[in-house]
């Protein structure tokens, strides 16, 4: 066996080189990792990749909003209750940064969907009724949707019909 520093021949039992004093490193610790240690890294890597794919799938499956439903996983459940959404349907998002209906909007801008829906939920929890909450939201945030004009079921007589 040779010293790594000065290439002087040393015995296997030597801990230090008699020529230069450097620590002697046994050959078996200098060799490349054995096949067993290499074979263990492959299963760990495969397991890690598999776990990453599974986590990615779960995030995609349960993190995205469900199409055809008003439920959105990114919005707290209390802000998606039927009563909150019933009031929110009366409004457009008043944040000024988007133009979405409040019941489907999920923005977190100041005076945005999270804040307004939270306000609605608080008012419902306090026992207020929908017409009063609509009035309070309109006064505090604005954004009330314009009401559709009344549709009359009858026709007015033609004022010129007498002159024909």
mmCIF file with all atom_site columns, C-alpha atoms in Angstrom:
data_model
loop_
_atom_site.group_PDB
_atom_site.id
_atom_site.type_symbol
_atom_site.label_atom_id
_atom_site.label_alt_id
_atom_site.label_comp_id
_atom_site.label_asym_id
_atom_site.label_entity_id
_atom_site.label_seq_id
_atom_site.pdbx_PDB_ins_code
_atom_site.Cartn_x
_atom_site.Cartn_y
_atom_site.Cartn_z
_atom_site.occupancy
_atom_site.B_iso_or_equiv
_atom_site.pdbx_formal_charge
_atom_site.auth_seq_id
_atom_site.auth_comp_id
_atom_site.auth_asym_id
_atom_site.auth_atom_id
_atom_site.pdbx_PDB_model_num
ATOM 1   C CA . UNK A 1 1   ? 0.000    0.000  0.000   1.00 0.00 ? 1   UNK A CA 1
ATOM 2   C CA . UNK A 1 2   ? 1.225    3.525  -0.774  1.00 0.00 ? 2   UNK A CA 1
ATOM 3   C CA . UNK A 1 3   ? 0.851    6.838  1.043   1.00 0.00 ? 3   UNK A CA 1
ATOM 4   C CA . UNK A 1 4   ? -1.571   9.175  -0.737  1.00 0.00 ? 4   UNK A CA 1
ATOM 5   C CA . UNK A 1 5   ? 0.676    12.181 -0.111  1.00 0.00 ? 5   UNK A CA 1
ATOM 6   C CA . UNK A 1 6   ? 4.234    11.044 -0.907  1.00 0.00 ? 6   UNK A CA 1
ATOM 7   C CA . UNK A 1 7   ? 3.688    7.640  -2.590  1.00 0.00 ? 7   UNK A CA 1
ATOM 8   C CA . UNK A 1 8   ? 6.030    5.951  -0.048  1.00 0.00 ? 8   UNK A CA 1
ATOM 9   C CA . UNK A 1 9   ? 5.252    2.293  0.658   1.00 0.00 ? 9   UNK A CA 1
ATOM 10  C CA . UNK A 1 10  ? 3.523    1.801  4.021   1.00 0.00 ? 10  UNK A CA 1
ATOM 11  C CA . UNK A 1 11  ? 2.253    -1.292 5.805   1.00 0.00 ? 11  UNK A CA 1
ATOM 12  C CA . UNK A 1 12  ? -1.445   -2.033 6.015   1.00 0.00 ? 12  UNK A CA 1
ATOM 13  C CA . UNK A 1 13  ? -1.457   -1.597 9.788   1.00 0.00 ? 13  UNK A CA 1
ATOM 14  C CA . UNK A 1 14  ? 0.135    1.879  9.619   1.00 0.00 ? 14  UNK A CA 1
ATOM 15  C CA . UNK A 1 15  ? -2.087   4.759  10.572  1.00 0.00 ? 15  UNK A CA 1
ATOM 16  C CA . UNK A 1 16  ? 0.456    7.417  9.599   1.00 0.00 ? 16  UNK A CA 1
ATOM 17  C CA . UNK A 1 17  ? 3.092    7.506  6.878   1.00 0.00 ? 17  UNK A CA 1
ATOM 18  C CA . UNK A 1 18  ? 6.604    7.057  8.354   1.00 0.00 ? 18  UNK A CA 1
ATOM 19  C CA . UNK A 1 19  ? 8.037    9.338  5.594   1.00 0.00 ? 19  UNK A CA 1
ATOM 20  C CA . UNK A 1 20  ? 5.686    12.384 5.591   1.00 0.00 ? 20  UNK A CA 1
ATOM 21  C CA . UNK A 1 21  ? 3.398    11.820 8.602   1.00 0.00 ? 21  UNK A CA 1
ATOM 22  C CA . UNK A 1 22  ? 0.154    11.972 6.606   1.00 0.00 ? 22  UNK A CA 1
ATOM 23  C CA . UNK A 1 23  ? -2.776   9.864  7.751   1.00 0.00 ? 23  UNK A CA 1
ATOM 24  C CA . UNK A 1 24  ? -2.970   6.591  5.847   1.00 0.00 ? 24  UNK A CA 1
ATOM 25  C CA . UNK A 1 25  ? -6.367   5.898  4.313   1.00 0.00 ? 25  UNK A CA 1
ATOM 26  C CA . UNK A 1 26  ? -7.091   2.188  3.812   1.00 0.00 ? 26  UNK A CA 1
ATOM 27  C CA . UNK A 1 27  ? -7.823   1.175  0.225   1.00 0.00 ? 27  UNK A CA 1
ATOM 28  C CA . UNK A 1 28  ? -11.278  -0.279 0.857   1.00 0.00 ? 28  UNK A CA 1
ATOM 29  C CA . UNK A 1 29  ? -12.546  3.164  2.040   1.00 0.00 ? 29  UNK A CA 1
ATOM 30  C CA . UNK A 1 30  ? -11.134  4.852  -1.098  1.00 0.00 ? 30  UNK A CA 1
ATOM 31  C CA . UNK A 1 31  ? -12.972  2.594  -3.526  1.00 0.00 ? 31  UNK A CA 1
ATOM 32  C CA . UNK A 1 32  ? -16.188  3.474  -5.347  1.00 0.00 ? 32  UNK A CA 1
ATOM 33  C CA . UNK A 1 33  ? -19.485  2.707  -3.621  1.00 0.00 ? 33  UNK A CA 1
ATOM 34  C CA . UNK A 1 34  ? -20.354  -0.955 -3.931  1.00 0.00 ? 34  UNK A CA 1
ATOM 35  C CA . UNK A 1 35  ? -23.182  -2.255 -6.092  1.00 0.00 ? 35  UNK A CA 1
ATOM 36  C CA . UNK A 1 36  ? -25.449  -2.716 -3.070  1.00 0.00 ? 36  UNK A CA 1
ATOM 37  C CA . UNK A 1 37  ? -25.431  0.978  -2.167  1.00 0.00 ? 37  UNK A CA 1
ATOM 38  C CA . UNK A 1 38  ? -26.085  1.940  -5.806  1.00 0.00 ? 38  UNK A CA 1
ATOM 39  C CA . UNK A 1 39  ? -28.996  -0.473 -6.017  1.00 0.00 ? 39  UNK A CA 1
ATOM 40  C CA . UNK A 1 40  ? -30.615  1.082  -2.929  1.00 0.00 ? 40  UNK A CA 1
ATOM 41  C CA . UNK A 1 41  ? -30.718  4.574  -4.451  1.00 0.00 ? 41  UNK A CA 1
ATOM 42  C CA . UNK A 1 42  ? -32.829  3.462  -7.414  1.00 0.00 ? 42  UNK A CA 1
ATOM 43  C CA . UNK A 1 43  ? -35.823  2.264  -5.319  1.00 0.00 ? 43  UNK A CA 1
ATOM 44  C CA . UNK A 1 44  ? -35.663  5.437  -3.208  1.00 0.00 ? 44  UNK A CA 1
ATOM 45  C CA . UNK A 1 45  ? -35.609  7.614  -6.321  1.00 0.00 ? 45  UNK A CA 1
ATOM 46  C CA . UNK A 1 46  ? -38.510  5.685  -7.843  1.00 0.00 ? 46  UNK A CA 1
ATOM 47  C CA . UNK A 1 47  ? -40.502  5.988  -4.613  1.00 0.00 ? 47  UNK A CA 1
ATOM 48  C CA . UNK A 1 48  ? -39.792  9.717  -4.452  1.00 0.00 ? 48  UNK A CA 1
ATOM 49  C CA . UNK A 1 49  ? -40.910  10.252 -8.060  1.00 0.00 ? 49  UNK A CA 1
ATOM 50  C CA . UNK A 1 50  ? -44.042  8.160  -7.461  1.00 0.00 ? 50  UNK A CA 1
ATOM 51  C CA . UNK A 1 51  ? -44.907  10.147 -4.337  1.00 0.00 ? 51  UNK A CA 1
ATOM 52  C CA . UNK A 1 52  ? -44.440  13.405 -6.263  1.00 0.00 ? 52  UNK A CA 1
ATOM 53  C CA . UNK A 1 53  ? -46.765  12.228 -9.030  1.00 0.00 ? 53  UNK A CA 1
ATOM 54  C CA . UNK A 1 54  ? -49.379  11.180 -6.454  1.00 0.00 ? 54  UNK A CA 1
ATOM 55  C CA . UNK A 1 55  ? -49.205  14.511 -4.609  1.00 0.00 ? 55  UNK A CA 1
ATOM 56  C CA . UNK A 1 56  ? -49.445  16.407 -7.913  1.00 0.00 ? 56  UNK A CA 1
ATOM 57  C CA . UNK A 1 57  ? -52.516  14.405 -8.912  1.00 0.00 ? 57  UNK A CA 1
ATOM 58  C CA . UNK A 1 58  ? -54.199  15.020 -5.561  1.00 0.00 ? 58  UNK A CA 1
ATOM 59  C CA . UNK A 1 59  ? -53.540  18.756 -5.779  1.00 0.00 ? 59  UNK A CA 1
ATOM 60  C CA . UNK A 1 60  ? -54.938  18.817 -9.299  1.00 0.00 ? 60  UNK A CA 1
ATOM 61  C CA . UNK A 1 61  ? -57.972  16.706 -8.390  1.00 0.00 ? 61  UNK A CA 1
ATOM 62  C CA . UNK A 1 62  ? -58.964  18.379 -5.139  1.00 0.00 ? 62  UNK A CA 1
ATOM 63  C CA . UNK A 1 63  ? -57.328  21.803 -5.446  1.00 0.00 ? 63  UNK A CA 1
ATOM 64  C CA . UNK A 1 64  ? -59.075  22.909 -8.633  1.00 0.00 ? 64  UNK A CA 1
ATOM 65  C CA . UNK A 1 65  ? -62.655  24.116 -8.625  1.00 0.00 ? 65  UNK A CA 1
ATOM 66  C CA . UNK A 1 66  ? -65.268  21.564 -9.555  1.00 0.00 ? 66  UNK A CA 1
ATOM 67  C CA . UNK A 1 67  ? -66.780  22.400 -12.926 1.00 0.00 ? 67  UNK A CA 1
ATOM 68  C CA . UNK A 1 68  ? -70.535  22.748 -12.885 1.00 0.00 ? 68  UNK A CA 1
ATOM 69  C CA . UNK A 1 69  ? -70.527  23.617 -9.210  1.00 0.00 ? 69  UNK A CA 1
ATOM 70  C CA . UNK A 1 70  ? -70.154  26.865 -7.348  1.00 0.00 ? 70  UNK A CA 1
ATOM 71  C CA . UNK A 1 71  ? -67.799  25.231 -4.836  1.00 0.00 ? 71  UNK A CA 1
ATOM 72  C CA . UNK A 1 72  ? -64.219  26.414 -4.979  1.00 0.00 ? 72  UNK A CA 1
ATOM 73  C CA . UNK A 1 73  ? -61.600  24.700 -2.790  1.00 0.00 ? 73  UNK A CA 1
ATOM 74  C CA . UNK A 1 74  ? -59.625  27.950 -2.498  1.00 0.00 ? 74  UNK A CA 1
ATOM 75  C CA . UNK A 1 75  ? -62.507  29.753 -0.763  1.00 0.00 ? 75  UNK A CA 1
ATOM 76  C CA . UNK A 1 76  ? -63.413  28.989 2.858   1.00 0.00 ? 76  UNK A CA 1
ATOM 77  C CA . UNK A 1 77  ? -66.570  26.907 3.176   1.00 0.00 ? 77  UNK A CA 1
ATOM 78  C CA . UNK A 1 78  ? -68.350  29.566 5.271   1.00 0.00 ? 78  UNK A CA 1
ATOM 79  C CA . UNK A 1 79  ? -68.098  31.986 2.334   1.00 0.00 ? 79  UNK A CA 1
ATOM 80  C CA . UNK A 1 80  ? -69.705  29.427 0.017   1.00 0.00 ? 80  UNK A CA 1
ATOM 81  C CA . UNK A 1 81  ? -72.781  28.633 2.047   1.00 0.00 ? 81  UNK A CA 1
ATOM 82  C CA . UNK A 1 82  ? -76.071  28.802 0.178   1.00 0.00 ? 82  UNK A CA 1
ATOM 83  C CA . UNK A 1 83  ? -77.219  31.813 2.205   1.00 0.00 ? 83  UNK A CA 1
ATOM 84  C CA . UNK A 1 84  ? -74.018  33.796 1.509   1.00 0.00 ? 84  UNK A CA 1
ATOM 85  C CA . UNK A 1 85  ? -74.140  32.964 -2.203  1.00 0.00 ? 85  UNK A CA 1
ATOM 86  C CA . UNK A 1 86  ? -77.840  33.883 -2.336  1.00 0.00 ? 86  UNK A CA 1
ATOM 87  C CA . UNK A 1 87  ? -77.020  37.417 -1.155  1.00 0.00 ? 87  UNK A CA 1
ATOM 88  C CA . UNK A 1 88  ? -73.826  37.570 -3.255  1.00 0.00 ? 88  UNK A CA 1
ATOM 89  C CA . UNK A 1 89  ? -75.817  36.853 -6.448  1.00 0.00 ? 89  UNK A CA 1
ATOM 90  C CA . UNK A 1 90  ? -77.242  40.343 -6.139  1.00 0.00 ? 90  UNK A CA 1
ATOM 91  C CA . UNK A 1 91  ? -73.808  41.953 -6.600  1.00 0.00 ? 91  UNK A CA 1
ATOM 92  C CA . UNK A 1 92  ? -70.858  42.299 -8.921  1.00 0.00 ? 92  UNK A CA 1
ATOM 93  C CA . UNK A 1 93  ? -67.456  42.154 -7.208  1.00 0.00 ? 93  UNK A CA 1
ATOM 94  C CA . UNK A 1 94  ? -66.842  45.723 -5.983  1.00 0.00 ? 94  UNK A CA 1
ATOM 95  C CA . UNK A 1 95  ? -63.018  45.492 -5.842  1.00 0.00 ? 95  UNK A CA 1
ATOM 96  C CA . UNK A 1 96  ? -62.503  47.529 -9.017  1.00 0.00 ? 96  UNK A CA 1
ATOM 97  C CA . UNK A 1 97  ? -59.914  45.064 -10.356 1.00 0.00 ? 97  UNK A CA 1
ATOM 98  C CA . UNK A 1 98  ? -62.228  42.444 -11.823 1.00 0.00 ? 98  UNK A CA 1
ATOM 99  C CA . UNK A 1 99  ? -65.689  42.422 -13.324 1.00 0.00 ? 99  UNK A CA 1
ATOM 100 C CA . UNK A 1 100 ? -66.948  39.082 -12.024 1.00 0.00 ? 100 UNK A CA 1
ATOM 101 C CA . UNK A 1 101 ? -70.257  38.340 -10.323 1.00 0.00 ? 101 UNK A CA 1
ATOM 102 C CA . UNK A 1 102 ? -69.644  38.310 -6.568  1.00 0.00 ? 102 UNK A CA 1
ATOM 103 C CA . UNK A 1 103 ? -71.066  34.820 -6.074  1.00 0.00 ? 103 UNK A CA 1
ATOM 104 C CA . UNK A 1 104 ? -68.449  33.253 -8.393  1.00 0.00 ? 104 UNK A CA 1
ATOM 105 C CA . UNK A 1 105 ? -65.536  35.669 -7.807  1.00 0.00 ? 105 UNK A CA 1
ATOM 106 C CA . UNK A 1 106 ? -62.629  34.499 -5.641  1.00 0.00 ? 106 UNK A CA 1
ATOM 107 C CA . UNK A 1 107 ? -60.403  37.601 -5.692  1.00 0.00 ? 107 UNK A CA 1
ATOM 108 C CA . UNK A 1 108 ? -58.734  38.741 -2.503  1.00 0.00 ? 108 UNK A CA 1
ATOM 109 C CA . UNK A 1 109 ? -58.300  42.403 -3.451  1.00 0.00 ? 109 UNK A CA 1
ATOM 110 C CA . UNK A 1 110 ? -59.306  45.071 -0.931  1.00 0.00 ? 110 UNK A CA 1
ATOM 111 C CA . UNK A 1 111 ? -63.113  45.304 -0.971  1.00 0.00 ? 111 UNK A CA 1
ATOM 112 C CA . UNK A 1 112 ? -63.058  42.101 -3.057  1.00 0.00 ? 112 UNK A CA 1
ATOM 113 C CA . UNK A 1 113 ? -64.936  38.826 -2.915  1.00 0.00 ? 113 UNK A CA 1
ATOM 114 C CA . UNK A 1 114 ? -63.336  37.436 0.253   1.00 0.00 ? 114 UNK A CA 1
ATOM 115 C CA . UNK A 1 115 ? -63.971  40.604 2.219   1.00 0.00 ? 115 UNK A CA 1
ATOM 116 C CA . UNK A 1 116 ? -67.533  41.167 1.000   1.00 0.00 ? 116 UNK A CA 1
ATOM 117 C CA . UNK A 1 117 ? -68.571  37.521 1.380   1.00 0.00 ? 117 UNK A CA 1
ATOM 118 C CA . UNK A 1 118 ? -67.045  37.555 4.868   1.00 0.00 ? 118 UNK A CA 1
ATOM 119 C CA . UNK A 1 119 ? -69.138  40.629 5.682   1.00 0.00 ? 119 UNK A CA 1
ATOM 120 C CA . UNK A 1 120 ? -72.254  38.871 4.362   1.00 0.00 ? 120 UNK A CA 1
ATOM 121 C CA . UNK A 1 121 ? -71.482  35.765 6.457   1.00 0.00 ? 121 UNK A CA 1
ATOM 122 C CA . UNK A 1 122 ? -71.054  37.940 9.577   1.00 0.00 ? 122 UNK A CA 1
ATOM 123 C CA . UNK A 1 123 ? -74.378  39.672 8.984   1.00 0.00 ? 123 UNK A CA 1
ATOM 124 C CA . UNK A 1 124 ? -76.147  36.343 8.455   1.00 0.00 ? 124 UNK A CA 1
ATOM 125 C CA . UNK A 1 125 ? -74.591  35.002 11.661  1.00 0.00 ? 125 UNK A CA 1
ATOM 126 C CA . UNK A 1 126 ? -75.848  38.115 13.468  1.00 0.00 ? 126 UNK A CA 1
ATOM 127 C CA . UNK A 1 127 ? -79.394  37.221 12.376  1.00 0.00 ? 127 UNK A CA 1
ATOM 128 C CA . UNK A 1 128 ? -79.973  39.862 9.688   1.00 0.00 ? 128 UNK A CA 1
ATOM 129 C CA . UNK A 1 129 ? -82.312  39.012 6.809   1.00 0.00 ? 129 UNK A CA 1
ATOM 130 C CA . UNK A 1 130 ? -81.376  39.110 3.123   1.00 0.00 ? 130 UNK A CA 1
ATOM 131 C CA . UNK A 1 131 ? -83.042  42.441 2.188   1.00 0.00 ? 131 UNK A CA 1
ATOM 132 C CA . UNK A 1 132 ? -81.290  44.211 5.067   1.00 0.00 ? 132 UNK A CA 1
ATOM 133 C CA . UNK A 1 133 ? -77.928  42.605 4.246   1.00 0.00 ? 133 UNK A CA 1
ATOM 134 C CA . UNK A 1 134 ? -78.279  43.605 0.578   1.00 0.00 ? 134 UNK A CA 1
ATOM 135 C CA . UNK A 1 135 ? -78.866  47.182 1.727   1.00 0.00 ? 135 UNK A CA 1
ATOM 136 C CA . UNK A 1 136 ? -75.863  47.078 4.109   1.00 0.00 ? 136 UNK A CA 1
ATOM 137 C CA . UNK A 1 137 ? -73.528  45.628 1.449   1.00 0.00 ? 137 UNK A CA 1
ATOM 138 C CA . UNK A 1 138 ? -74.673  48.241 -1.072  1.00 0.00 ? 138 UNK A CA 1
ATOM 139 C CA . UNK A 1 139 ? -74.034  51.053 1.427   1.00 0.00 ? 139 UNK A CA 1
ATOM 140 C CA . UNK A 1 140 ? -70.613  49.756 2.492   1.00 0.00 ? 140 UNK A CA 1
ATOM 141 C CA . UNK A 1 141 ? -69.206  48.354 -0.790  1.00 0.00 ? 141 UNK A CA 1
ATOM 142 C CA . UNK A 1 142 ? -71.571  49.109 -3.686  1.00 0.00 ? 142 UNK A CA 1
ATOM 143 C CA . UNK A 1 143 ? -71.684  46.812 -6.704  1.00 0.00 ? 143 UNK A CA 1
ATOM 144 C CA . UNK A 1 144 ? -75.403  46.019 -6.711  1.00 0.00 ? 144 UNK A CA 1
ATOM 145 C CA . UNK A 1 145 ? -76.425  44.508 -10.045 1.00 0.00 ? 145 UNK A CA 1
ATOM 146 C CA . UNK A 1 146 ? -78.924  46.599 -11.987 1.00 0.00 ? 146 UNK A CA 1
ATOM 147 C CA . UNK A 1 147 ? -82.413  45.197 -11.716 1.00 0.00 ? 147 UNK A CA 1
ATOM 148 C CA . UNK A 1 148 ? -84.028  44.003 -14.932 1.00 0.00 ? 148 UNK A CA 1
ATOM 149 C CA . UNK A 1 149 ? -86.892  46.242 -16.044 1.00 0.00 ? 149 UNK A CA 1
ATOM 150 C CA . UNK A 1 150 ? -90.345  44.938 -15.328 1.00 0.00 ? 150 UNK A CA 1
ATOM 151 C CA . UNK A 1 151 ? -91.851  43.103 -18.231 1.00 0.00 ? 151 UNK A CA 1
ATOM 152 C CA . UNK A 1 152 ? -95.455  44.032 -18.818 1.00 0.00 ? 152 UNK A CA 1
ATOM 153 C CA . UNK A 1 153 ? -97.809  41.291 -19.950 1.00 0.00 ? 153 UNK A CA 1
ATOM 154 C CA . UNK A 1 154 ? -100.220 43.617 -21.711 1.00 0.00 ? 154 UNK A CA 1
ATOM 155 C CA . UNK A 1 155 ? -99.859  46.080 -24.537 1.00 0.00 ? 155 UNK A CA 1
ATOM 156 C CA . UNK A 1 156 ? -100.834 49.689 -24.333 1.00 0.00 ? 156 UNK A CA 1
ATOM 157 C CA . UNK A 1 157 ? -103.242 50.875 -27.013 1.00 0.00 ? 157 UNK A CA 1
ATOM 158 C CA . UNK A 1 158 ? -101.692 52.640 -29.950 1.00 0.00 ? 158 UNK A CA 1
ATOM 159 C CA . UNK A 1 159 ? -102.426 56.362 -29.417 1.00 0.00 ? 159 UNK A CA 1
ATOM 160 C CA . UNK A 1 160 ? -102.591 56.904 -33.166 1.00 0.00 ? 160 UNK A CA 1
ATOM 161 C CA . UNK A 1 161 ? -105.189 54.188 -33.718 1.00 0.00 ? 161 UNK A CA 1
ATOM 162 C CA . UNK A 1 162 ? -108.030 56.725 -33.341 1.00 0.00 ? 162 UNK A CA 1
ATOM 163 C CA . UNK A 1 163 ? -106.727 58.751 -36.261 1.00 0.00 ? 163 UNK A CA 1
ATOM 164 C CA . UNK A 1 164 ? -106.538 55.963 -38.801 1.00 0.00 ? 164 UNK A CA 1
#
